[in-house]
Short mmCIF file of C-alpha atoms and ligand atoms in Angstrom, two decimals:
data_model
loop_
_atom_site.label_atom_id
_atom_site.label_comp_id
_atom_site.label_asym_id
_atom_site.label_seq_id
_atom_site.Cartn_x
_atom_site.Cartn_y
_atom_site.Cartn_z
CA PRO Y 15 26.83 68.76 28.56
CA GLU Y 16 26.28 71.48 26.03
CA SER Y 17 22.75 72.19 24.88
CA ILE Y 18 20.90 74.76 22.86
CA THR Y 19 17.23 75.68 22.56
CA VAL Y 20 15.43 74.93 19.32
CA GLN Y 21 14.80 78.67 18.92
CA GLU Y 22 18.44 79.55 19.40
CA LEU Y 23 19.52 76.89 16.92
CA ALA Y 24 17.02 78.26 14.42
CA ASN Y 25 18.36 81.75 15.02
CA ARG Y 26 21.94 80.63 14.49
CA MET Y 27 20.98 79.07 11.19
CA ALA Y 28 18.70 81.99 10.36
CA VAL Y 29 15.84 79.60 9.60
CA ARG Y 30 12.41 79.36 11.14
CA GLY Y 31 11.88 77.59 14.42
CA ALA Y 32 9.06 75.60 12.83
CA ASP Y 33 11.45 74.25 10.18
CA VAL Y 34 13.86 73.08 12.87
CA ILE Y 35 10.99 71.40 14.74
CA LYS Y 36 9.97 69.64 11.51
CA CYS Y 37 13.54 68.54 10.92
CA LEU Y 38 13.76 67.21 14.48
CA MET Y 39 10.53 65.29 13.94
CA ARG Y 40 12.06 63.65 10.88
CA LEU Y 41 14.94 62.67 13.14
CA GLY Y 42 12.47 61.23 15.61
CA VAL Y 43 12.93 63.95 18.19
CA MET Y 44 9.86 65.72 19.52
CA ALA Y 45 10.81 69.15 20.80
CA SER Y 46 9.05 72.42 21.31
CA ILE Y 47 10.52 75.76 20.39
CA ASN Y 48 11.84 76.61 23.86
CA GLN Y 49 13.14 73.16 24.62
CA ASN Y 50 16.83 72.36 24.93
CA ILE Y 51 18.38 69.79 22.64
CA ASP Y 52 21.84 68.34 23.14
CA ALA Y 53 24.84 69.24 21.02
CA ASP Y 54 24.81 65.94 19.10
CA THR Y 55 21.20 66.38 18.05
CA ALA Y 56 21.89 70.00 17.16
CA GLU Y 57 24.78 68.90 14.97
CA LEU Y 58 22.52 66.41 13.22
CA VAL Y 59 20.00 69.15 12.53
CA VAL Y 60 22.71 71.40 11.22
CA THR Y 61 23.92 68.72 8.81
CA GLU Y 62 20.34 68.07 7.75
CA PHE Y 63 19.94 71.69 6.87
CA GLY Y 64 23.33 71.59 5.19
CA HIS Y 65 22.15 68.82 2.90
CA ASN Y 66 18.81 70.37 2.24
CA MET Y 67 19.93 73.90 1.62
CA LYS Y 68 23.27 73.74 -0.09
CA ARG Y 69 23.58 77.41 -0.88
CA VAL Y 70 22.91 78.48 2.64
CA SER Y 71 25.30 75.98 4.10
CA GLU Y 72 28.01 77.05 1.67
CA ALA Y 73 27.39 80.57 2.84
CA ASP Y 74 27.94 79.29 6.34
CA VAL Y 75 24.99 80.85 8.13
CA LEU Y 76 25.25 77.98 10.50
CA VAL Y 77 28.04 79.55 12.44
CA GLY Y 78 26.93 82.30 14.76
CA LEU Y 79 28.67 85.62 14.42
CA GLU Y 80 31.85 85.91 16.39
CA GLY Y 81 31.31 87.26 19.87
CA ASP Y 82 27.66 86.28 19.83
CA VAL Y 83 27.81 84.19 22.95
CA ASP Y 84 25.94 84.98 26.11
CA THR Y 85 28.02 84.82 29.25
CA ASP Y 86 27.26 85.79 32.82
CA GLU Y 87 29.04 89.07 32.28
CA ASN Y 88 27.26 90.25 29.14
CA LEU Y 89 23.76 89.18 30.18
CA ILE Y 90 22.13 92.18 31.78
CA SER Y 91 18.62 92.90 33.05
CA ARG Y 92 16.10 93.98 30.45
CA PRO Y 93 12.61 95.49 30.81
CA PRO Y 94 9.66 93.06 30.83
CA VAL Y 95 7.45 92.85 27.75
CA VAL Y 96 3.77 92.86 28.64
CA THR Y 97 0.62 92.00 26.70
CA ILE Y 98 -2.79 93.06 27.98
CA MET Y 99 -5.60 90.57 27.48
CA GLY Y 100 -9.17 90.23 28.65
CA HIS Y 101 -12.84 90.19 27.71
CA VAL Y 102 -14.20 92.77 25.28
CA ASP Y 103 -15.14 96.08 26.93
CA HIS Y 104 -13.33 95.25 30.16
CA GLY Y 105 -10.97 98.14 29.46
CA LYS Y 106 -7.88 96.83 27.61
CA THR Y 107 -7.57 99.84 25.33
CA SER Y 108 -8.38 102.29 28.14
CA LEU Y 109 -5.74 100.70 30.36
CA LEU Y 110 -3.11 100.75 27.60
CA ASP Y 111 -3.83 104.44 27.05
CA ALA Y 112 -3.75 105.23 30.76
CA LEU Y 113 -0.50 103.32 31.29
CA ARG Y 114 1.08 105.08 28.35
CA GLU Y 115 0.43 108.39 30.08
CA THR Y 116 2.38 107.30 33.15
CA ASP Y 117 5.56 107.53 31.06
CA VAL Y 118 7.77 110.26 32.52
CA VAL Y 119 9.91 110.52 29.38
CA SER Y 120 7.07 111.44 27.01
CA GLY Y 121 6.11 114.16 29.49
CA GLU Y 122 9.54 115.68 29.01
CA ALA Y 123 9.47 115.25 25.25
CA GLY Y 124 6.23 117.17 24.98
CA GLY Y 125 3.85 114.26 25.19
CA ILE Y 126 3.87 113.26 21.57
CA THR Y 127 3.14 109.57 21.34
CA GLN Y 128 3.43 107.54 18.19
CA HIS Y 129 1.30 104.48 17.74
CA ILE Y 130 3.75 101.93 16.47
CA GLY Y 131 2.24 98.75 17.95
CA ALA Y 132 4.23 98.78 21.16
CA TYR Y 133 5.50 101.36 23.60
CA GLN Y 134 7.80 101.63 26.55
CA VAL Y 135 6.98 103.33 29.81
CA THR Y 136 9.67 104.78 32.03
CA MET Y 137 8.39 105.06 35.59
CA SER Y 138 9.32 107.84 37.99
CA THR Y 139 11.44 105.23 39.80
CA GLY Y 140 13.42 104.68 36.59
CA GLY Y 141 11.90 101.26 35.98
CA LYS Y 142 10.96 100.46 32.41
CA ILE Y 143 8.15 98.31 31.01
CA THR Y 144 7.41 97.53 27.36
CA PHE Y 145 3.75 97.14 26.43
CA ILE Y 146 2.52 95.46 23.27
CA ASP Y 147 -0.14 97.83 22.05
CA THR Y 148 -2.09 95.34 19.98
CA PRO Y 149 -4.37 93.71 22.51
CA GLY Y 150 -6.34 90.83 21.27
CA HIS Y 151 -5.95 87.15 21.50
CA GLU Y 152 -5.60 86.73 17.78
CA ALA Y 153 -2.37 88.71 17.57
CA PHE Y 154 -1.06 86.78 20.54
CA THR Y 155 -1.91 83.36 19.10
CA ALA Y 156 -0.82 84.29 15.59
CA MET Y 157 2.60 85.20 16.92
CA ARG Y 158 2.81 82.10 19.04
CA ALA Y 159 1.83 79.97 16.06
CA ARG Y 160 4.89 81.36 14.31
CA GLY Y 161 7.03 80.26 17.21
CA ALA Y 162 7.57 83.79 18.42
CA LYS Y 163 7.67 84.32 22.14
CA VAL Y 164 7.01 87.99 22.51
CA THR Y 165 5.47 88.37 25.93
CA ASP Y 166 7.05 87.88 29.34
CA ILE Y 167 3.94 88.72 31.36
CA VAL Y 168 0.22 88.83 30.58
CA VAL Y 169 -1.88 91.45 32.35
CA LEU Y 170 -5.38 90.03 32.49
CA VAL Y 171 -7.98 92.78 32.66
CA VAL Y 172 -11.20 91.84 34.43
CA ALA Y 173 -13.93 94.43 34.89
CA ALA Y 174 -14.99 94.47 38.53
CA ASP Y 175 -18.63 95.02 37.58
CA ASP Y 176 -18.72 92.10 35.15
CA GLY Y 177 -16.35 89.41 36.40
CA ILE Y 178 -14.87 86.51 34.49
CA MET Y 179 -16.33 86.17 31.01
CA PRO Y 180 -15.66 83.75 28.12
CA GLN Y 181 -12.77 85.74 26.64
CA THR Y 182 -11.24 86.05 30.11
CA VAL Y 183 -11.13 82.27 30.29
CA GLU Y 184 -9.69 82.10 26.78
CA ALA Y 185 -6.98 84.58 27.74
CA ILE Y 186 -6.07 82.50 30.80
CA ARG Y 187 -5.80 79.46 28.54
CA HIS Y 188 -3.56 81.28 26.05
CA ALA Y 189 -1.27 82.60 28.77
CA ARG Y 190 -0.98 79.13 30.31
CA ALA Y 191 -0.23 77.49 26.97
CA ALA Y 192 2.52 80.03 26.41
CA GLN Y 193 3.74 79.52 29.99
CA VAL Y 194 3.53 83.23 30.65
CA PRO Y 195 2.71 84.40 34.18
CA ILE Y 196 -0.53 86.31 34.70
CA ILE Y 197 -1.04 89.48 36.70
CA VAL Y 198 -4.67 90.43 37.17
CA ALA Y 199 -5.82 94.03 36.79
CA ILE Y 200 -9.27 94.27 38.36
CA ASN Y 201 -10.54 97.26 36.42
CA LYS Y 202 -13.41 99.75 36.79
CA ILE Y 203 -13.22 99.85 40.58
CA ASP Y 204 -14.59 103.40 40.35
CA LYS Y 205 -17.99 101.96 39.48
CA PRO Y 206 -20.48 101.67 42.34
CA GLU Y 207 -21.38 98.12 41.32
CA ALA Y 208 -17.72 97.03 41.31
CA ASN Y 209 -17.13 93.87 43.30
CA SER Y 210 -13.47 92.89 43.29
CA ASN Y 211 -13.91 90.15 45.88
CA LYS Y 212 -16.31 88.40 43.57
CA VAL Y 213 -13.67 88.61 40.82
CA ARG Y 214 -11.08 87.04 43.15
CA GLN Y 215 -13.48 84.21 43.97
CA GLU Y 216 -14.14 83.60 40.28
CA LEU Y 217 -10.41 83.60 39.56
CA LEU Y 218 -10.06 80.87 42.15
CA GLN Y 219 -12.26 78.63 40.02
CA HIS Y 220 -9.67 78.96 37.26
CA GLU Y 221 -6.81 78.14 39.59
CA LEU Y 222 -5.62 81.70 39.77
CA VAL Y 223 -5.18 82.14 43.51
CA THR Y 224 -4.55 85.73 44.45
CA GLU Y 225 -2.20 86.70 47.27
CA ASP Y 226 -4.94 87.67 49.72
CA LEU Y 227 -6.41 84.18 49.31
CA GLY Y 228 -3.07 82.54 50.03
CA GLY Y 229 -1.83 82.17 46.45
CA ASP Y 230 0.92 83.89 44.49
CA VAL Y 231 -1.07 85.64 41.76
CA LEU Y 232 -0.73 89.40 41.94
CA ALA Y 233 -4.07 91.17 41.55
CA ILE Y 234 -4.27 94.95 41.52
CA GLU Y 235 -7.48 96.95 41.69
CA VAL Y 236 -7.35 99.73 39.13
CA SER Y 237 -9.44 102.23 37.28
CA ALA Y 238 -8.23 103.06 33.81
CA LYS Y 239 -10.82 105.81 33.63
CA LYS Y 240 -9.99 107.50 36.93
CA ARG Y 241 -6.25 106.64 36.65
CA LEU Y 242 -6.29 104.77 39.96
CA ASN Y 243 -3.45 102.47 41.08
CA LEU Y 244 -1.63 102.48 37.76
CA GLU Y 245 1.75 102.79 39.48
CA LYS Y 246 0.78 99.92 41.75
CA LEU Y 247 0.07 97.80 38.70
CA GLU Y 248 3.42 98.78 37.18
CA GLU Y 249 5.21 97.93 40.41
CA ALA Y 250 3.55 94.52 40.39
CA ILE Y 251 4.76 94.00 36.81
CA LEU Y 252 8.33 94.91 37.80
CA LEU Y 253 8.11 92.60 40.82
CA GLN Y 254 7.01 89.74 38.58
CA ALA Y 255 9.80 90.63 36.15
CA GLU Y 256 12.32 90.45 38.96
CA ILE Y 257 11.13 86.95 39.81
CA LEU Y 258 11.50 85.98 36.15
CA ASP Y 259 15.05 87.39 36.17
CA LEU Y 260 14.79 88.66 32.60
CA LYS Y 261 18.16 89.19 30.97
CA ALA Y 262 19.62 89.75 27.53
CA ASN Y 263 22.99 90.42 26.00
CA PRO Y 264 23.02 93.83 24.31
CA GLU Y 265 26.49 93.21 22.86
CA ARG Y 266 25.43 90.94 20.01
CA VAL Y 267 23.75 91.63 16.68
CA GLY Y 268 20.15 92.76 17.00
CA GLN Y 269 17.47 90.13 16.81
CA GLY Y 270 13.84 89.96 17.75
CA VAL Y 271 10.37 89.72 16.35
CA VAL Y 272 8.14 91.74 14.04
CA ILE Y 273 5.16 93.18 15.92
CA GLU Y 274 3.50 94.69 12.89
CA ALA Y 275 4.47 95.72 9.38
CA LYS Y 276 2.85 97.72 6.62
CA MET Y 277 3.46 99.67 3.44
CA GLU Y 278 3.33 103.40 4.05
CA LYS Y 279 3.15 106.08 1.41
CA GLY Y 280 6.44 107.92 1.21
CA ARG Y 281 8.13 105.68 3.78
CA GLY Y 282 8.05 102.31 2.08
CA SER Y 283 7.75 99.14 4.09
CA VAL Y 284 7.75 99.96 7.78
CA ALA Y 285 8.00 97.32 10.48
CA THR Y 286 7.71 97.70 14.21
CA VAL Y 287 10.08 95.24 15.75
CA LEU Y 288 10.71 94.29 19.31
CA VAL Y 289 14.42 93.84 19.86
CA GLN Y 290 14.85 90.80 22.11
CA LYS Y 291 18.59 90.29 22.06
CA GLY Y 292 21.52 92.37 21.00
CA THR Y 293 21.42 95.88 19.63
CA LEU Y 294 19.93 96.91 16.31
CA LYS Y 295 21.73 99.83 14.66
CA VAL Y 296 21.15 102.17 11.77
CA GLY Y 297 22.99 100.72 8.78
CA ASP Y 298 22.54 97.10 9.88
CA VAL Y 299 21.58 94.62 7.20
CA PHE Y 300 18.87 92.27 8.38
CA VAL Y 301 16.41 89.54 7.50
CA ALA Y 302 12.79 89.72 8.68
CA GLY Y 303 10.81 86.60 7.83
CA ALA Y 304 11.29 86.15 4.09
CA GLU Y 305 12.20 89.80 3.56
CA TRP Y 306 15.43 91.68 4.04
CA GLY Y 307 16.63 95.24 4.23
CA ARG Y 308 19.17 97.69 5.52
CA VAL Y 309 18.14 99.86 8.47
CA ARG Y 310 17.70 103.33 6.98
CA ALA Y 311 16.19 104.83 10.12
CA LEU Y 312 14.99 103.76 13.55
CA VAL Y 313 12.06 105.62 15.07
CA ASP Y 314 11.06 105.15 18.71
CA ASP Y 315 7.59 105.26 20.27
CA HIS Y 316 7.90 109.01 20.78
CA GLY Y 317 8.55 109.60 17.10
CA ALA Y 318 12.22 110.34 17.73
CA SER Y 319 14.92 109.16 15.40
CA ILE Y 320 17.37 106.97 17.27
CA LYS Y 321 20.70 105.43 16.29
CA GLU Y 322 20.30 102.08 17.99
CA ALA Y 323 17.84 99.97 19.95
CA GLY Y 324 18.70 97.43 22.66
CA PRO Y 325 16.82 94.53 24.29
CA SER Y 326 13.07 94.98 24.97
CA THR Y 327 12.96 98.17 22.89
CA PRO Y 328 10.10 98.51 20.43
CA VAL Y 329 11.23 100.41 17.38
CA GLU Y 330 10.04 101.25 13.90
CA VAL Y 331 12.44 100.11 11.23
CA LEU Y 332 12.64 101.76 7.83
CA GLY Y 333 14.56 100.25 4.94
CA LEU Y 334 12.82 96.96 4.24
CA GLN Y 335 12.64 95.66 0.67
CA GLY Y 336 9.27 94.00 1.29
CA THR Y 337 6.66 93.68 4.02
CA PRO Y 338 7.13 90.87 6.56
CA SER Y 339 4.33 89.49 8.76
CA ALA Y 340 3.59 89.98 12.44
CA GLY Y 341 5.38 87.27 14.36
CA ASP Y 342 8.21 86.91 11.84
CA ASP Y 343 11.66 86.73 13.31
CA PHE Y 344 14.14 89.47 12.74
CA ILE Y 345 17.92 89.23 12.74
CA ALA Y 346 20.82 91.34 11.62
CA VAL Y 347 23.25 89.52 9.36
CA GLU Y 348 26.76 90.29 8.18
CA ASP Y 349 26.10 91.64 4.72
CA GLU Y 350 23.65 92.19 1.90
CA ALA Y 351 24.66 89.02 0.05
CA ARG Y 352 23.82 86.91 3.09
CA ALA Y 353 20.55 88.77 3.63
CA ARG Y 354 19.45 88.24 0.02
CA GLU Y 355 20.41 84.61 0.22
CA ILE Y 356 18.43 83.85 3.37
CA ALA Y 357 15.40 85.85 2.24
CA GLY Y 358 15.56 84.15 -1.16
CA TYR Y 359 15.76 80.75 0.44
CA ARG Y 360 12.81 81.45 2.68
CA GLN Y 361 10.75 82.80 -0.20
CA ARG Y 362 11.43 79.61 -2.13
CA MET Y 363 10.42 77.53 0.89
CA ASP Y 364 7.23 79.58 1.29
CA ARG Y 365 6.38 79.09 -2.39
CA GLU Y 366 6.98 75.37 -2.13
CA ALA Y 367 4.88 75.09 1.01
CA LYS Y 368 2.09 77.02 -0.68
CA ALA Y 369 2.27 74.86 -3.78
CA LYS Y 370 2.06 71.75 -1.60
CA LEU Y 371 -0.97 73.16 0.18
CA GLU Y 372 -2.66 73.93 -3.12
CA GLN Y 373 -1.84 70.46 -4.38
CA ARG Y 374 -3.38 68.99 -1.27
CA GLY Y 375 -6.38 71.25 -1.83
CA THR Y 376 -6.96 69.85 -5.29
CA LEU Y 377 -6.52 66.29 -4.02
CA GLU Y 378 -9.11 66.92 -1.35
CA GLU Y 379 -11.42 68.41 -3.94
CA MET Y 380 -10.97 65.31 -6.06
CA PHE Y 381 -11.88 63.07 -3.16
CA THR Y 382 -14.91 65.08 -2.20
CA ALA Y 383 -15.93 65.09 -5.87
CA ILE Y 384 -15.80 61.29 -5.81
P1 GDP H 403 -11.67 96.95 25.56
O1 GDP H 403 -12.73 96.43 24.65
O2 GDP H 403 -11.25 95.90 26.54
O3 GDP H 403 -10.51 97.55 24.85
O4 GDP H 403 -12.36 98.09 26.47
P2 GDP H 403 -12.29 99.67 26.32
O5 GDP H 403 -11.01 100.20 26.83
O6 GDP H 403 -12.67 100.05 24.95
O7 GDP H 403 -13.39 100.08 27.37
C1 GDP H 403 -14.75 99.70 27.23
C2 GDP H 403 -15.62 100.70 27.94
O8 GDP H 403 -15.35 100.68 29.35
C3 GDP H 403 -15.40 102.13 27.48
O9 GDP H 403 -16.64 102.79 27.45
C4 GDP H 403 -14.52 102.72 28.58
O10 GDP H 403 -14.69 104.09 28.72
C5 GDP H 403 -15.01 101.97 29.80
N1 GDP H 403 -13.98 101.86 30.83
C6 GDP H 403 -12.72 101.39 30.69
N2 GDP H 403 -12.06 101.43 31.84
C7 GDP H 403 -12.92 101.94 32.76
C8 GDP H 403 -12.82 102.22 34.16
O11 GDP H 403 -11.80 102.04 34.81
N3 GDP H 403 -13.94 102.72 34.77
C9 GDP H 403 -15.10 102.95 34.09
N4 GDP H 403 -16.12 103.44 34.77
N5 GDP H 403 -15.20 102.70 32.79
C10 GDP H 403 -14.14 102.20 32.11
MG1 MG H 404 -10.13 97.69 22.80
#
């Protein structure tokens, strides 16, 4: 029987995943964002949205663009997207910097790196890995709260001289909740007081059983400072990616998630997006959260202007009319009218939600006053 994930259904309708989940709840169906629902339920949801948002349904956003179907032939391997997490001072930033320098392409291009919130490393073997450059559990949870699944793999940094600390445990919890596999980078092994066996034992207590202890968790001893075993860590990431069998169809319209967005003097609203499916091209009209725009320019993590960006590529997008939020979804649509319509609809929904919240606020104030 045919089925579709809640996320995919939301994408097809160009509405938020959370709104679809709410709609499903009204229909008595409890489903999470990555869960499959059957075609009948999906149809119900679609009609629900049709009733509730007349304009959008007239405009027929419900029907995916022609050719936007994933088949065995058009699904091809894509690079893994990695987030680095761990306790403060265990070396997240140092490791991100060190890994960035392993990129063979930036060497050729003269080593200019742009900090756009994410970067891609091309290894000497040709393998590619995308790193989200905004470590921190808040960014991770904020994005997840918006229904965005950005990360394929979490690299958990644990300093070998310090061991598992509260934020390490928190990171493990986040990764588990998001059902993202963990690779452990035991960092600072250059330090004389480093004790990686102790780290492995502590990991055991959190049900992370490393390979040498008979489990399947990959743990690599590294030093971000002395640039030790970085390739080994990257190979472990690619191995994990292979197990995950990550694939995407580059032949459909570009869609993905906003990693960060800001107003910049002289450039307007600039968003770094991670393309997850399809290919985003200069000239494309798109919706990002409750904002829309037309891609005026695409800038990669080396500061180079590019014409298009495929799956797992982080890219800066110029041409937005407003500034979306981190974690907002991003999708190219057929034309400006459609883009305005969807953005307008979402802005109205946001305003209504806000008004409701404020109303509730005043009610609560009334009750506490009593
Ligand atoms: P973050 O808070 O997790 O981002 O940690 P940082 O990357 O800022 O690193 C915290 C401190 O640990 C800094 O003083 C780094 O220089 C140091 N550090 C990071 N990695 C290593 C390492 O591999 N070896 C040693 N000896 N020090 C490191
Ligand atoms: Mg840091």
